[in-house]
Amino acid sequence: MTDVAASENVNARDGKSGRQGEVRHEQLVRQLDALIKAGRTEDVLPLVAALPADAVPRPVLLRKVVALLMLGRLADAIPNRAALIDGVTETEAHRLVIEFWRVARRCAAMGRGPEATFAADAAATLLGRFDLLPTVPDRQLLEGLQADAINGGGEFAIAILGHLLHRGIERSFFIKFLAGLGGSRPHLGGKRPLDVLAARARAVAEQPDAAPLLREGAALMLYAAQDFARAVTVAEGAPAGSLAALVAADAGKRVKVSDQMRRRAVAPAKKAARAAKDHPPFIVVHRGGQDYVALCAASLALQNGANNVVLLGDDTTATIGIGRYAAISDYFESAAAFAPSYVHHSVSEPIYGLFSFQRWLVVEEFCRKNRIDQCVVIDSDALAFSSASEIIAAMPPGYGMNDWTWTTTVRDRMALAGLADCMRSVYARPRDEIIPFVNSLGRMVTGREARSFQDMHMFYHYRDTTKGVVVSQYAQLFHGGLDQASTLDNGLEVGAPGELAPIVLGRALKRPYLQDGRLHFREEGGAQRFIRFHTVHCQGPAKAVLHHYAALMLPGAEGTLAAWESHPAPTLKASTMPVSAPAPEAAASQPANPTLKQVPNLRLPEHAALKERLRGFVNALAPLGLQVSLRLADGPVLTAGSELRLELEVHNPGARGYPDAFEGYAALLAGFVITAEAADGIRKVAEPRWAVPEGGFPAGATVTLTGTLPTSKLAPGRYKVSADPVFEYIRWFERNVDQRPTLTFEVVATASADSADAAASTQHPRHEAPLDRGFNSSTETQGKSRVEVGRR
């Protein structure tokens, strides 16, 4: 054999050996992915360790790092970072960024914050080396936006946001994203994600040559952060009809309304005598000088006189310049004494949770030392449309205070003193007794075994243990401080002052009316009574639309009211799906009726008449009889961060149909109950609803409904889901829970999709909802559920 022939044989053998090695590595990657998907992450590491240390290909090394992060072994993952990302090609970087974003969100869902940050930062490092964002599909950009903004340092979040806006992603996606950035949970360095991203957006605003994509992303972020002046600046010149143009218009209105409210609030005509028995003050407790606090203070001054508005705060609160400033530190003796006994038992951060209780001790001490017998304590994100004395006069006689923490009407300071004593007595117990006690009083929180106990629950406890002292604002509505403008479902007519508000809030606001210059809201259905309201509370994201209510106190209020639209299009309320996602195909028969209204909270006394009429309607249909079957569309194993796809088949064997509508309300729904096994028994996790097809369930028909349930925040574990039609607030068709169709599913932790899926997604992305969608309440129809109806 010649040297050339021998060399060719060697090369052939080497080539064949190389191809065989590639095949073995591909098989190993598939095996590792299967283990991760099955939740057997600990079995990944021995398989990788069996390879020679210098012969671990990058895809295998990625799975090793994924396993280490999901096992909480950050210290072992860090030494592999350089080998994983150094020297990569642009194509490899593209895939790695997508995988790191995915890992970051999965680790965050598992409560592994440092590991999530590691993954998000690795993705950011690669984005700094390659211009990858323009070629990343929508689905992965949605995931990357959350990973970078919430788990990482937010370095690329503004750019990602700009790309998504430019691509025409369904605008309501930003509802959940923006809502998840604030709150009281800190971010890196002790800051909230919203504060981190707002700082980056301000940096973009200071760049006159910033790219249009960056400017559009920055405009939305500044609006969410309520930095309205900069939002107007950075959005200047935005294309007509774009989200940035809507932001510029509405932020400009906010600046104008705030300025007009301030000038009127501090005008000499609004000065008034200090607090007296016949002229009680408004009191606000707030540390900070945000724009919305100034709007709140201005509304209080317009109703009560600037001298009769007390802002208890810190040095930044003093800069607001409206009302009388008093330092919290001057009235903090009782609050400081309370702190050592406090045991945190809330979903909020400990500092925030503690202060939510301490503020009531501050108010009590302030009133006691200044001999103030009556007052109205109001949240800093609320507006008043009546004086404090009018609100107190509207309170039912015989009570010392009410039980709502956002607008607390104090007719007798001794009731406030009793609240302070109640708080101290609860936390005077031995520490090992406090947790079970407050756990019995708090509220259930999705995905959390322990209940959350906050100051509002302390109010309810005080009310229930001192009969006749505290009036229940739920049981005896006197509208002294009633409405959360966007989030409280109380049977009032909804509307919107333009397109932006529903995008920011995720739903419509309560539509206001003025009668004799006084604020009213109108009931939906029934007699459509106009009801006088004294305050409006705009909590959370609703702070951004506070000025639309504040404008009603200014000249030209009638024109402001004319801009409101009743019942805005439902497309602004629900979907978090990108517009480029394929729309669900409707079956040949009727979809859900879009004209029906959601049933109001029939537990509230003002809806008692509607509840009785609906109960009579349901009783007339009895006996209720349907045959129901349930199927898990993707099998019993669900990846953490995903939503559960179901198929519900409902057959009506009788001669009587069950209509979906009653007096214009969607009374008949498909109901679901998700439960988990807990140490103390079965724990209900969520109770979502689907709409049913128009016409309900006709006699002799079989109707099939398909859709998803909001399970993306469920921790790994075993769960059950049961289903049955339900007349909301009245009764389930099958009252015996054990007789309803029930299936078991398991949520397993995972961080990495198949490499084939990751590669394919760059060409054919599958559009999925973001991971941080929460659960719908038991009274809310899930707007995103697909209703595909077939009859046979």
Tab-separated table of C-alpha atoms in Angstrom, residues 601-787:
chain	number	residue	atom	x	y	z
A	601	ASN	CA	-69.890	40.022	42.807
A	602	LEU	CA	-73.246	38.701	43.980
A	603	ARG	CA	-71.955	38.375	47.518
A	604	LEU	CA	-72.149	42.158	47.884
A	605	PRO	CA	-75.429	43.411	49.347
A	606	GLU	CA	-76.101	45.877	46.542
A	607	HIS	CA	-76.502	42.915	44.153
A	608	ALA	CA	-78.843	40.925	46.402
A	609	ALA	CA	-81.825	41.480	44.106
A	610	LEU	CA	-79.917	40.265	41.034
A	611	LYS	CA	-78.709	37.237	42.985
A	612	GLU	CA	-82.247	36.262	43.963
A	613	ARG	CA	-83.524	36.657	40.405
A	614	LEU	CA	-80.686	34.495	39.086
A	615	ARG	CA	-81.303	31.914	41.809
A	616	GLY	CA	-84.956	31.716	40.797
A	617	PHE	CA	-83.948	31.349	37.152
A	618	VAL	CA	-81.616	28.454	37.993
A	619	ASN	CA	-84.185	26.766	40.241
A	620	ALA	CA	-86.670	26.840	37.374
A	621	LEU	CA	-84.197	24.872	35.247
A	622	ALA	CA	-83.818	22.130	37.849
A	623	PRO	CA	-83.029	19.325	37.905
A	624	LEU	CA	-79.663	20.216	36.361
A	625	GLY	CA	-78.223	17.295	34.426
A	626	LEU	CA	-75.244	17.237	32.064
A	627	GLN	CA	-72.718	14.546	31.168
A	628	VAL	CA	-69.192	15.944	31.400
A	629	SER	CA	-65.827	14.445	30.469
A	630	LEU	CA	-62.359	15.953	30.780
A	631	ARG	CA	-59.145	15.229	28.887
A	632	LEU	CA	-55.562	16.490	29.301
A	633	ALA	CA	-54.571	17.529	25.779
A	634	ASP	CA	-50.802	17.043	26.351
A	635	GLY	CA	-50.832	14.208	28.848
A	636	PRO	CA	-50.377	14.192	32.635
A	637	VAL	CA	-46.883	15.746	32.771
A	638	LEU	CA	-46.578	19.532	32.552
A	639	THR	CA	-43.354	21.490	32.325
A	640	ALA	CA	-42.992	24.176	35.007
A	641	GLY	CA	-43.855	27.583	33.573
A	642	SER	CA	-46.377	26.137	31.120
A	643	GLU	CA	-50.132	26.300	30.991
A	644	LEU	CA	-52.391	23.257	31.167
A	645	ARG	CA	-54.251	22.492	27.937
A	646	LEU	CA	-57.607	20.791	28.406
A	647	GLU	CA	-60.521	19.478	26.396
A	648	LEU	CA	-63.923	19.578	28.082
A	649	GLU	CA	-66.831	17.712	26.509
A	650	VAL	CA	-70.341	18.517	27.728
A	651	HIS	CA	-73.340	16.460	26.583
A	652	ASN	CA	-76.922	17.474	27.360
A	653	PRO	CA	-79.041	14.295	27.166
A	654	GLY	CA	-82.241	15.971	28.289
A	655	ALA	CA	-85.053	17.814	26.542
A	656	ARG	CA	-84.280	21.134	28.268
A	657	GLY	CA	-81.459	23.452	27.242
A	658	TYR	CA	-79.287	25.489	29.605
A	659	PRO	CA	-78.781	29.052	28.254
A	660	ASP	CA	-75.583	30.973	28.847
A	661	ALA	CA	-77.216	34.388	29.343
A	662	PHE	CA	-79.349	35.925	32.074
A	663	GLU	CA	-80.366	39.596	31.893
A	664	GLY	CA	-77.348	40.348	29.709
A	665	TYR	CA	-74.859	38.565	31.987
A	666	ALA	CA	-72.713	35.519	31.187
A	667	ALA	CA	-74.266	33.504	34.009
A	668	LEU	CA	-73.329	30.004	32.813
A	669	LEU	CA	-69.620	29.172	32.688
A	670	ALA	CA	-67.313	26.178	32.583
A	671	GLY	CA	-65.760	26.004	36.033
A	672	PHE	CA	-62.489	24.405	37.115
A	673	VAL	CA	-60.878	23.763	40.484
A	674	ILE	CA	-57.133	23.092	40.776
A	675	THR	CA	-55.975	21.534	44.045
A	676	ALA	CA	-52.650	20.431	45.481
A	677	GLU	CA	-51.714	17.997	48.197
A	678	ALA	CA	-50.407	19.868	51.249
A	679	ALA	CA	-49.172	18.801	54.668
A	680	ASP	CA	-52.477	19.803	56.218
A	681	GLY	CA	-54.631	18.175	53.537
A	682	ILE	CA	-55.938	19.267	50.138
A	683	ARG	CA	-55.274	22.912	49.301
A	684	LYS	CA	-57.237	24.778	46.623
A	685	VAL	CA	-54.823	26.566	44.285
A	686	ALA	CA	-57.110	28.247	41.767
A	687	GLU	CA	-60.682	28.287	40.492
A	688	PRO	CA	-60.580	29.614	36.912
A	689	ARG	CA	-63.478	29.874	34.453
A	690	TRP	CA	-64.025	29.545	30.720
A	691	ALA	CA	-66.736	31.158	28.677
A	692	VAL	CA	-69.243	28.784	27.094
A	693	PRO	CA	-70.544	29.019	23.512
A	694	GLU	CA	-73.379	31.358	22.678
A	695	GLY	CA	-76.624	29.631	23.521
A	696	GLY	CA	-75.084	27.534	26.294
A	697	PHE	CA	-75.786	23.801	26.214
A	698	PRO	CA	-78.857	23.086	24.014
A	699	ALA	CA	-80.988	19.980	24.491
A	700	GLY	CA	-79.535	16.882	22.832
A	701	ALA	CA	-76.254	18.621	21.907
A	702	THR	CA	-72.642	17.761	22.683
A	703	VAL	CA	-70.324	20.735	23.025
A	704	THR	CA	-66.537	20.525	23.123
A	705	LEU	CA	-64.489	23.317	24.657
A	706	THR	CA	-60.701	23.507	24.440
A	707	GLY	CA	-58.370	25.967	26.097
A	708	THR	CA	-55.759	26.440	28.786
A	709	LEU	CA	-55.731	26.973	32.532
A	710	PRO	CA	-53.318	29.411	34.216
A	711	THR	CA	-50.784	27.019	35.726
A	712	SER	CA	-47.536	28.770	34.787
A	713	LYS	CA	-46.721	29.692	38.396
A	714	LEU	CA	-47.312	26.270	39.923
A	715	ALA	CA	-44.311	24.819	41.713
A	716	PRO	CA	-43.239	21.286	40.780
A	717	GLY	CA	-45.547	18.693	42.336
A	718	ARG	CA	-48.771	16.699	41.887
A	719	TYR	CA	-52.097	18.460	41.303
A	720	LYS	CA	-55.689	17.625	40.471
A	721	VAL	CA	-58.085	19.498	38.227
A	722	SER	CA	-61.846	18.996	38.257
A	723	ALA	CA	-64.426	20.534	35.944
A	724	ASP	CA	-68.167	21.134	35.722
A	725	PRO	CA	-70.554	23.786	34.395
A	726	VAL	CA	-71.503	26.376	36.987
A	727	PHE	CA	-74.042	29.164	37.344
A	728	GLU	CA	-71.765	31.766	38.850
A	729	TYR	CA	-72.403	32.508	42.553
A	730	ILE	CA	-75.457	30.204	42.547
A	731	ARG	CA	-74.454	26.556	42.148
A	732	TRP	CA	-72.408	23.966	40.296
A	733	PHE	CA	-74.356	21.461	38.212
A	734	GLU	CA	-72.798	18.619	40.218
A	735	ARG	CA	-72.761	19.724	43.849
A	736	ASN	CA	-70.841	16.680	45.037
A	737	VAL	CA	-67.198	17.535	44.399
A	738	ASP	CA	-66.187	13.869	44.358
A	739	GLN	CA	-68.603	13.209	41.477
A	740	ARG	CA	-67.120	15.822	39.131
A	741	PRO	CA	-64.689	14.601	36.458
A	742	THR	CA	-61.200	14.917	37.946
A	743	LEU	CA	-57.755	14.280	36.500
A	744	THR	CA	-54.279	14.282	38.051
A	745	PHE	CA	-51.321	16.044	36.486
A	746	GLU	CA	-47.743	16.580	37.567
A	747	VAL	CA	-45.642	19.711	37.165
A	748	VAL	CA	-41.961	18.921	36.622
A	749	ALA	CA	-39.029	21.294	36.649
A	750	THR	CA	-37.079	21.828	33.460
A	751	ALA	CA	-34.783	24.401	32.020
A	752	SER	CA	-33.819	23.289	28.553
A	753	ALA	CA	-35.887	22.408	25.541
A	754	ASP	CA	-34.690	19.939	22.968
A	755	SER	CA	-31.886	21.357	20.916
A	756	ALA	CA	-33.883	20.592	17.825
A	757	ASP	CA	-36.730	22.714	19.169
A	758	ALA	CA	-34.368	25.565	19.945
A	759	ALA	CA	-32.917	25.439	16.467
A	760	ALA	CA	-36.289	25.141	14.782
A	761	SER	CA	-37.679	28.015	16.762
A	762	THR	CA	-35.319	30.416	15.035
A	763	GLN	CA	-37.213	29.758	11.855
A	764	HIS	CA	-40.681	28.786	13.070
A	765	PRO	CA	-41.247	30.257	16.519
A	766	ARG	CA	-44.099	28.944	18.607
A	767	HIS	CA	-45.755	31.915	20.241
A	768	GLU	CA	-46.491	31.249	23.867
A	769	ALA	CA	-47.785	33.364	26.704
A	770	PRO	CA	-45.229	34.879	29.096
A	771	LEU	CA	-44.345	32.844	32.163
A	772	ASP	CA	-45.572	35.229	34.848
A	773	ARG	CA	-49.282	35.255	34.103
A	774	GLY	CA	-51.182	34.886	37.369
A	775	PHE	CA	-54.376	33.044	38.211
A	776	ASN	CA	-57.776	34.443	37.499
A	777	SER	CA	-60.068	34.835	40.468
A	778	SER	CA	-63.034	32.548	40.912
A	779	THR	CA	-65.342	35.260	39.604
A	780	GLU	CA	-63.499	36.124	36.426
A	781	THR	CA	-64.028	34.503	33.069
A	782	GLN	CA	-60.685	33.676	31.518
A	783	GLY	CA	-60.645	35.818	28.434
A	784	LYS	CA	-57.820	33.991	26.698
A	785	SER	CA	-59.471	30.551	26.725
A	786	ARG	CA	-60.360	29.332	23.296
A	787	VAL	CA	-63.923	28.134	22.898
